[in-house]
mmCIF file of C-alpha atoms in Angstrom:
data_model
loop_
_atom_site.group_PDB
_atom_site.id
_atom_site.type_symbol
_atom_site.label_atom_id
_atom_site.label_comp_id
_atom_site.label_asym_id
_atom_site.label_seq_id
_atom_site.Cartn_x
_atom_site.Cartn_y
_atom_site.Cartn_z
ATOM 1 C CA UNK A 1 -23.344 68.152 53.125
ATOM 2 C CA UNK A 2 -24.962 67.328 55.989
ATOM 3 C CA UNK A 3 -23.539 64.834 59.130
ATOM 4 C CA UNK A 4 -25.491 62.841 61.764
ATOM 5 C CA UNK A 5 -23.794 61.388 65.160
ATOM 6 C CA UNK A 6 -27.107 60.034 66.385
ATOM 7 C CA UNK A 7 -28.791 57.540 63.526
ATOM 8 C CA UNK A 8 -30.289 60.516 61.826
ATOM 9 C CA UNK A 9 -32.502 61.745 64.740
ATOM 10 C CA UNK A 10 -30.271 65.129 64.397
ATOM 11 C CA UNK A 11 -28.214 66.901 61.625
ATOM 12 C CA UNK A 12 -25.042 69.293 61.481
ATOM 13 C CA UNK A 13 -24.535 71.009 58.087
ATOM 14 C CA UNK A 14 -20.535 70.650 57.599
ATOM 15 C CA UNK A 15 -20.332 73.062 54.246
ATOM 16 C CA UNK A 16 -21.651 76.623 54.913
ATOM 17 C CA UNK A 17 -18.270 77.931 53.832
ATOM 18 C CA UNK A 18 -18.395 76.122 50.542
ATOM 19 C CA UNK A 19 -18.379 78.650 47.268
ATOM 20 C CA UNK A 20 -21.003 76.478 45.765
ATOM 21 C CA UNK A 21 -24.098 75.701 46.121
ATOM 22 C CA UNK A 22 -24.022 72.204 44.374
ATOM 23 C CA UNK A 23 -23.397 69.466 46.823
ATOM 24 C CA UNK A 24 -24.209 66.237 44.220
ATOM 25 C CA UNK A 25 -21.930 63.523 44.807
ATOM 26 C CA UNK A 26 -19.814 62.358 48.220
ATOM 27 C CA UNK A 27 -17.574 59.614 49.048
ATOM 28 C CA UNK A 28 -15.756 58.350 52.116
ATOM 29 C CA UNK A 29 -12.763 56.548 52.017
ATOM 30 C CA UNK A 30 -13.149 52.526 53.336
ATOM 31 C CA UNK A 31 -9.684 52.325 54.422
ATOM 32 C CA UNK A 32 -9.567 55.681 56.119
ATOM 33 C CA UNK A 33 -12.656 57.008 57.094
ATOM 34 C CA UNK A 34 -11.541 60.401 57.855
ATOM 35 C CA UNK A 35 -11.198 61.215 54.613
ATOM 36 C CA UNK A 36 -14.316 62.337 52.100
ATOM 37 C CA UNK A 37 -14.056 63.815 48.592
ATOM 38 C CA UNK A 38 -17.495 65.855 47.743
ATOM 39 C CA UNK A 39 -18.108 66.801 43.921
ATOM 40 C CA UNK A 40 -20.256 69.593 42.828
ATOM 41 C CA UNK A 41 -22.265 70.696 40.000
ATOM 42 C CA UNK A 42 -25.863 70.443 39.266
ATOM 43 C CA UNK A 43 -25.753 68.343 35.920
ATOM 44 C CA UNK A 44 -28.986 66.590 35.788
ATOM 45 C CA UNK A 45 -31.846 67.955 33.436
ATOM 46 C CA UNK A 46 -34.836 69.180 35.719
ATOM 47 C CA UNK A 47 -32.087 70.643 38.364
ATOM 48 C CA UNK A 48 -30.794 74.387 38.126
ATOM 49 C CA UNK A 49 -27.631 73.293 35.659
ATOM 50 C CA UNK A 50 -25.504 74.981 38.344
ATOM 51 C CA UNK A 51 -21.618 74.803 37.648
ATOM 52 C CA UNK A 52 -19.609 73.392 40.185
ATOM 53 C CA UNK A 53 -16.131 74.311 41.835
ATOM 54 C CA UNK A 54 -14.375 71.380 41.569
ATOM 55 C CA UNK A 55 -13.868 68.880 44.260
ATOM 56 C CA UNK A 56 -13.531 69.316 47.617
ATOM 57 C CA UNK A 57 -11.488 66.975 50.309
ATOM 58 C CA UNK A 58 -12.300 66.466 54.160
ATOM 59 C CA UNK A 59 -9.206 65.133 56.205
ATOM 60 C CA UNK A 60 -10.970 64.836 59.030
ATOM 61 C CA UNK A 61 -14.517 62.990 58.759
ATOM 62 C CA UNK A 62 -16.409 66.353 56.986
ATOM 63 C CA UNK A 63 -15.263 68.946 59.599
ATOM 64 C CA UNK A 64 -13.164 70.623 57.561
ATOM 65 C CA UNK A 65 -12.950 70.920 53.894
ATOM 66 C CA UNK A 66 -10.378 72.088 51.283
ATOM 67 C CA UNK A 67 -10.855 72.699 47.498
ATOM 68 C CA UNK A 68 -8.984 70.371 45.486
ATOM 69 C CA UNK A 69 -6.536 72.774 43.518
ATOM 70 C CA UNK A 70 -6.347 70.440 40.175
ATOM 71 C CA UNK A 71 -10.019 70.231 39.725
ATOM 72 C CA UNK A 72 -10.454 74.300 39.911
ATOM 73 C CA UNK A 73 -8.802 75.202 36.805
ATOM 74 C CA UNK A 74 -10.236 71.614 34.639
ATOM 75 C CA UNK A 75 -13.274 72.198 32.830
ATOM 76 C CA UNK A 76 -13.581 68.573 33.296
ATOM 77 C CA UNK A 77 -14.699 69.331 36.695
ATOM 78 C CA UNK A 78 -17.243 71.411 35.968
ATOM 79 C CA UNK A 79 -20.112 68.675 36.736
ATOM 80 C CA UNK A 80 -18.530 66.502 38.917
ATOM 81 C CA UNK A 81 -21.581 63.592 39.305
ATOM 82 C CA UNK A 82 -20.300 60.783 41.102
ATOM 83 C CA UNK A 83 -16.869 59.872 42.897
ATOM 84 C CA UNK A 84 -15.719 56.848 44.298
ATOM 85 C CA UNK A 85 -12.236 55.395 46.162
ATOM 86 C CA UNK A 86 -10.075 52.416 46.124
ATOM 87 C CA UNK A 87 -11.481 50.875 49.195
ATOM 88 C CA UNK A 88 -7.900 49.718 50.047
ATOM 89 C CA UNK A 89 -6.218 52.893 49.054
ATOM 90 C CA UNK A 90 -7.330 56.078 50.359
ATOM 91 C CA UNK A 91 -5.241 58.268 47.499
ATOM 92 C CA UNK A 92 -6.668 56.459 43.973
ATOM 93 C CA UNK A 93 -10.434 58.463 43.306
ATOM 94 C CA UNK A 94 -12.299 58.185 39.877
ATOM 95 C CA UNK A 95 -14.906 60.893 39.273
ATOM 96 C CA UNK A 96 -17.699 60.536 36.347
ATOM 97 C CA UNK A 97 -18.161 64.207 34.892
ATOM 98 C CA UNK A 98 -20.154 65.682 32.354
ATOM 99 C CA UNK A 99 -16.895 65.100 29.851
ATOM 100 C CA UNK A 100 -16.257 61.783 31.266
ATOM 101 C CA UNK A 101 -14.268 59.829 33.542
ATOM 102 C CA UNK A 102 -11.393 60.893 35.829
ATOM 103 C CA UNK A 103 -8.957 59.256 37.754
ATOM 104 C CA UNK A 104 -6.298 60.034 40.135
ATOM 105 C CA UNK A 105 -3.669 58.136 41.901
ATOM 106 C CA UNK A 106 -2.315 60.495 44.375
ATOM 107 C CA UNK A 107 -5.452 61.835 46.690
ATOM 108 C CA UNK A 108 -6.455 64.496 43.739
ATOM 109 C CA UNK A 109 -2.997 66.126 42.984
ATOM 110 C CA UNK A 110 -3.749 65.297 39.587
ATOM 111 C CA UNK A 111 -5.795 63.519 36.944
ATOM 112 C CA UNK A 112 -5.933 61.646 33.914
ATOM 113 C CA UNK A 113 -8.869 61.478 31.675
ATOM 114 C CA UNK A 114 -9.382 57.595 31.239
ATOM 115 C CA UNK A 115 -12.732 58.298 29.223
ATOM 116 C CA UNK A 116 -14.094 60.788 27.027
ATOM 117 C CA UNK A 117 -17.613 61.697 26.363
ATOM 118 C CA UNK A 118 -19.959 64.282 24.547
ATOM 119 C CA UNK A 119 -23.027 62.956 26.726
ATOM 120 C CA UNK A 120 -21.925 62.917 30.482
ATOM 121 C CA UNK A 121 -21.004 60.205 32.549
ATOM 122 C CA UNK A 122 -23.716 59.936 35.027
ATOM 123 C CA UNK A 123 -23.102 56.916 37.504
ATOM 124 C CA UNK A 124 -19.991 55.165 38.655
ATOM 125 C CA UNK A 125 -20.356 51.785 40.934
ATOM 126 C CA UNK A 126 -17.106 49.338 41.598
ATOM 127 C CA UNK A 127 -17.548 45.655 42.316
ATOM 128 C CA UNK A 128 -17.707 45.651 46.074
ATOM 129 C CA UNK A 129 -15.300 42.591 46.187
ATOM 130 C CA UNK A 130 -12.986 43.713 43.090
ATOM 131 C CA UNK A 131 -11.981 47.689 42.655
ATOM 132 C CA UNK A 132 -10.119 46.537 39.007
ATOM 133 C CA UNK A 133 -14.166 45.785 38.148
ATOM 134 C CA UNK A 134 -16.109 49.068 37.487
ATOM 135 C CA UNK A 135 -19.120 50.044 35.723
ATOM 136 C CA UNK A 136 -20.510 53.483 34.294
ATOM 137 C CA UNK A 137 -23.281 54.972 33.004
ATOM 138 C CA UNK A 138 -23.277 57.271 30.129
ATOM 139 C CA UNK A 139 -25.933 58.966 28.814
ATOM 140 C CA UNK A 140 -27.705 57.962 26.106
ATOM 141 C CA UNK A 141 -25.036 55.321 25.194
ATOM 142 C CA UNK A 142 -25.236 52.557 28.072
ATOM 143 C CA UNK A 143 -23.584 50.565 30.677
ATOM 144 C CA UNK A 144 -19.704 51.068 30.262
ATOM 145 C CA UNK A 145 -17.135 48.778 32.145
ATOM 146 C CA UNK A 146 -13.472 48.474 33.247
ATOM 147 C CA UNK A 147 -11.605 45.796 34.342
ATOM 148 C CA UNK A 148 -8.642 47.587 34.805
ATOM 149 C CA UNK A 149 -9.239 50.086 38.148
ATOM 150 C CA UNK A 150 -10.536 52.418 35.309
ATOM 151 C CA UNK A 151 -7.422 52.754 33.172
ATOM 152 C CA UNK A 152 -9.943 51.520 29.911
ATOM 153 C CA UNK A 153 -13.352 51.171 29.654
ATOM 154 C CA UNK A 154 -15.564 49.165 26.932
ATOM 155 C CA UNK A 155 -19.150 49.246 26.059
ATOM 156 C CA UNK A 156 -20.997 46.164 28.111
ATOM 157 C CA UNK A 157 -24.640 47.396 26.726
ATOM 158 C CA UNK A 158 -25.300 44.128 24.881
ATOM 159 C CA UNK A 159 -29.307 43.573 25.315
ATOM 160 C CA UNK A 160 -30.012 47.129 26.696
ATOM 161 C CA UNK A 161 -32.255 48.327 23.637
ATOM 162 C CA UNK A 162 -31.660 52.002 24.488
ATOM 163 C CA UNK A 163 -32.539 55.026 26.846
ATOM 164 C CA UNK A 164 -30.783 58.374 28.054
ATOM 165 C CA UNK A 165 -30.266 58.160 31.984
ATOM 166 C CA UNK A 166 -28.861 55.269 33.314
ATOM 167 C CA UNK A 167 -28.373 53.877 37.224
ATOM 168 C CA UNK A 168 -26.620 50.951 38.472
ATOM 169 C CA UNK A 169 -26.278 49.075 41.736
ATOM 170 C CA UNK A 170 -23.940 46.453 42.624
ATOM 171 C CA UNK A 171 -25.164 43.307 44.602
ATOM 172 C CA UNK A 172 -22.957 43.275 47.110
ATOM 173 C CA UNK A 173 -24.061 39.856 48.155
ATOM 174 C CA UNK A 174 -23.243 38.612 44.589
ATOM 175 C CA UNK A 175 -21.355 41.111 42.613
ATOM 176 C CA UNK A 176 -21.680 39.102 38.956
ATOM 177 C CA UNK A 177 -25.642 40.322 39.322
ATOM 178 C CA UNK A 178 -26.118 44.046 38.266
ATOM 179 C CA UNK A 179 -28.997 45.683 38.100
ATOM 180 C CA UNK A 180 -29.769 49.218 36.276
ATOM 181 C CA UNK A 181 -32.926 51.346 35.791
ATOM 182 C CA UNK A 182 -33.116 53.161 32.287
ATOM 183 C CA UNK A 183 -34.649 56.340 31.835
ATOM 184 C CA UNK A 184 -36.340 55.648 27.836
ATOM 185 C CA UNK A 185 -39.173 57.949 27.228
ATOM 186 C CA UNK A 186 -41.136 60.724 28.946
ATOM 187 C CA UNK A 187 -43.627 57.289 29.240
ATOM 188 C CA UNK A 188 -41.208 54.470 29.220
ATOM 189 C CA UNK A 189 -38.759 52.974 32.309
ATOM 190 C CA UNK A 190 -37.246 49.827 32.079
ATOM 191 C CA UNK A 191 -34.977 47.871 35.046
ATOM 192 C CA UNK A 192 -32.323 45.428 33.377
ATOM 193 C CA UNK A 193 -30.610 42.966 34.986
ATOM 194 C CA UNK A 194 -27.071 41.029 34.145
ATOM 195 C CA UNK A 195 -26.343 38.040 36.209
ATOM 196 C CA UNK A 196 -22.429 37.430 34.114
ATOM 197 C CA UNK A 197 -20.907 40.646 35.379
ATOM 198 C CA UNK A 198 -22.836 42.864 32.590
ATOM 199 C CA UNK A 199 -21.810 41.275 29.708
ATOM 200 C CA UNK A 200 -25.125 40.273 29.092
ATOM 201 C CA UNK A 201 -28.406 41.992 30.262
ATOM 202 C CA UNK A 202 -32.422 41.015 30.277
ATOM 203 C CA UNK A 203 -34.982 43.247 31.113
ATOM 204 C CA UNK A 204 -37.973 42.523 33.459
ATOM 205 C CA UNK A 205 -41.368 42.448 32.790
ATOM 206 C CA UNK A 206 -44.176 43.682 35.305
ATOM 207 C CA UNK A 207 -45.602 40.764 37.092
ATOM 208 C CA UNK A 208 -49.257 41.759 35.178
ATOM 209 C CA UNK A 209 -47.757 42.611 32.188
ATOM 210 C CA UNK A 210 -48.477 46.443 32.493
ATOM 211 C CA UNK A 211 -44.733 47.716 32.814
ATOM 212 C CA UNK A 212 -44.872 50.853 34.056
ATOM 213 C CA UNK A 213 -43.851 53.968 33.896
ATOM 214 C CA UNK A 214 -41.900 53.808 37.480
ATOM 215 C CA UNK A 215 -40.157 56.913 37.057
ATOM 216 C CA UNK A 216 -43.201 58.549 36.216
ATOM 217 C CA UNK A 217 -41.649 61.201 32.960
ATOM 218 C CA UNK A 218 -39.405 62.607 35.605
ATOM 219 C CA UNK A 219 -36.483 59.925 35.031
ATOM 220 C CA UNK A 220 -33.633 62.369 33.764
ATOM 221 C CA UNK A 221 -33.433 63.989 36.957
ATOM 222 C CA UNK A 222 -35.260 61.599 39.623
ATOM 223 C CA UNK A 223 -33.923 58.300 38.952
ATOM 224 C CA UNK A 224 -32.089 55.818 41.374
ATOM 225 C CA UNK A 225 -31.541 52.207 42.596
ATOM 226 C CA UNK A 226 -29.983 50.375 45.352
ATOM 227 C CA UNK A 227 -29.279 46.577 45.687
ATOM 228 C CA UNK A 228 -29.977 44.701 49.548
ATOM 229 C CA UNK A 229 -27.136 44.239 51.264
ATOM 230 C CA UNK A 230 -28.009 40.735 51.929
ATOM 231 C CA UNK A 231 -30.733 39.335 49.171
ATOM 232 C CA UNK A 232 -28.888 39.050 45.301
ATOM 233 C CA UNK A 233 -32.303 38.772 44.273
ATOM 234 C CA UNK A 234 -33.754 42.342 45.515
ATOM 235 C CA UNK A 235 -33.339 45.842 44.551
ATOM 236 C CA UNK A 236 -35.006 49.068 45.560
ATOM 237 C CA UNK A 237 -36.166 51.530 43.166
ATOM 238 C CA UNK A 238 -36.637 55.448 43.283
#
């Protein structure tokens, strides 16, 4: 994990001391920016399958680190590959593992498996403007939602035909549209997009016709989206 001070024109690596080499997943708290959780393990096919050590906590904006105790002796922490935190509550985290979904209420003391799964979990994105509303990606099944700040979680696939790797992004300027970017083939990407809060979704069609192959066979492993902070209608692609 690495930390800039200056807009990125200089870097400060914060985890030296960390027993693993895995880095994958990091997220600051919005209602007390001093504190970070970090997840590791290397899940992703095309990456080194590296186990992780659990999750890691900063107190103090990434300067110092301490291994979560609860999440070192949990094989469902093994692959730890995304995190993210009540934005009004520093203390409630939900982590998407290989097993499935995680969630604790008291800053990592402990967890409760809200979700089960024999695929992995491989995204997690709230509704910027509504924590109860979450969404998940699972491999090979679909998009996955809560309602309830992750306490249950339904299937919300209806007009996704099908894929393996899933990622999702949030508008943030209008948080009913959802996009995600479907991994299908070694030849075939698709982008979806739900405008009713993904109960429904439509896929788009290349302007020409041609719909390509965007993630280029490498979309198990190299496959990510972001929505503009400011346009519903835009998303960026990697």
């Amino acid at each position: 994990i690495w930390k800039t001070t200056d807009g990125g024109a200089n870097w400060v690596c914060l985890t030296d001391e960390f027993p693993n080499l895995s880095a994958n997943t990091i997220a600051m708290s919005a209602s007390n920016t001093n504190i970070i959780y970090a997840g590791t393990g290397e899940s992703f096919p095309g990456g080194t399958y590296l186990k992780g050590s659990g999750i890691f906590k900063s107190n103090n904006k990434g300067e110092g680190w301490v291994q979560i105790v609860a999440t070192t002796v949990d094989d469902n922490f093994e692959y730890v590959n995304r995190i993210i935190v009540d934005p009004n509550d520093e203390n409630i985290v939900i982590a998407a593992t290989e097993s499935g979904i995680m969630k604790s209420i008291n800053g990592g003391d402990s967890w409760t498996k809200v979700y089960s799964s024999n695929t992995g979990v491989e995204d997690l994105r709230e509704d910027p403007t509504d924590f109860n509303k979450l969404y998940a990606a699972e491999n090979s099944i679909g998009i996955i939602k809560s309602i309830d700040a992750g306490e249950n979680w339904i299937l919300s696939s209806n007009g996704i035909a099908g894929g393996d790797r899933f990622e999702i992004a949030v508008s943030p300027v209008n948080p009913a549209k959802i996009y995600t970017s479907v991994n299908v083939s070694s030849s075939v990407s698709y982008v979806y997009r739900s405008v009713d809060y993904g109960a429904t979704w439509t896929r788009f069609e290349d302007k020409n016709g041609s719909n390509q192959n965007f993630l280029g066979g490498q979309g198990t492993y190299d496959n990510t989206l972001v929505a503009h902070p400011y346009d519903e209608d835009v998303v960026f692609l990697g």
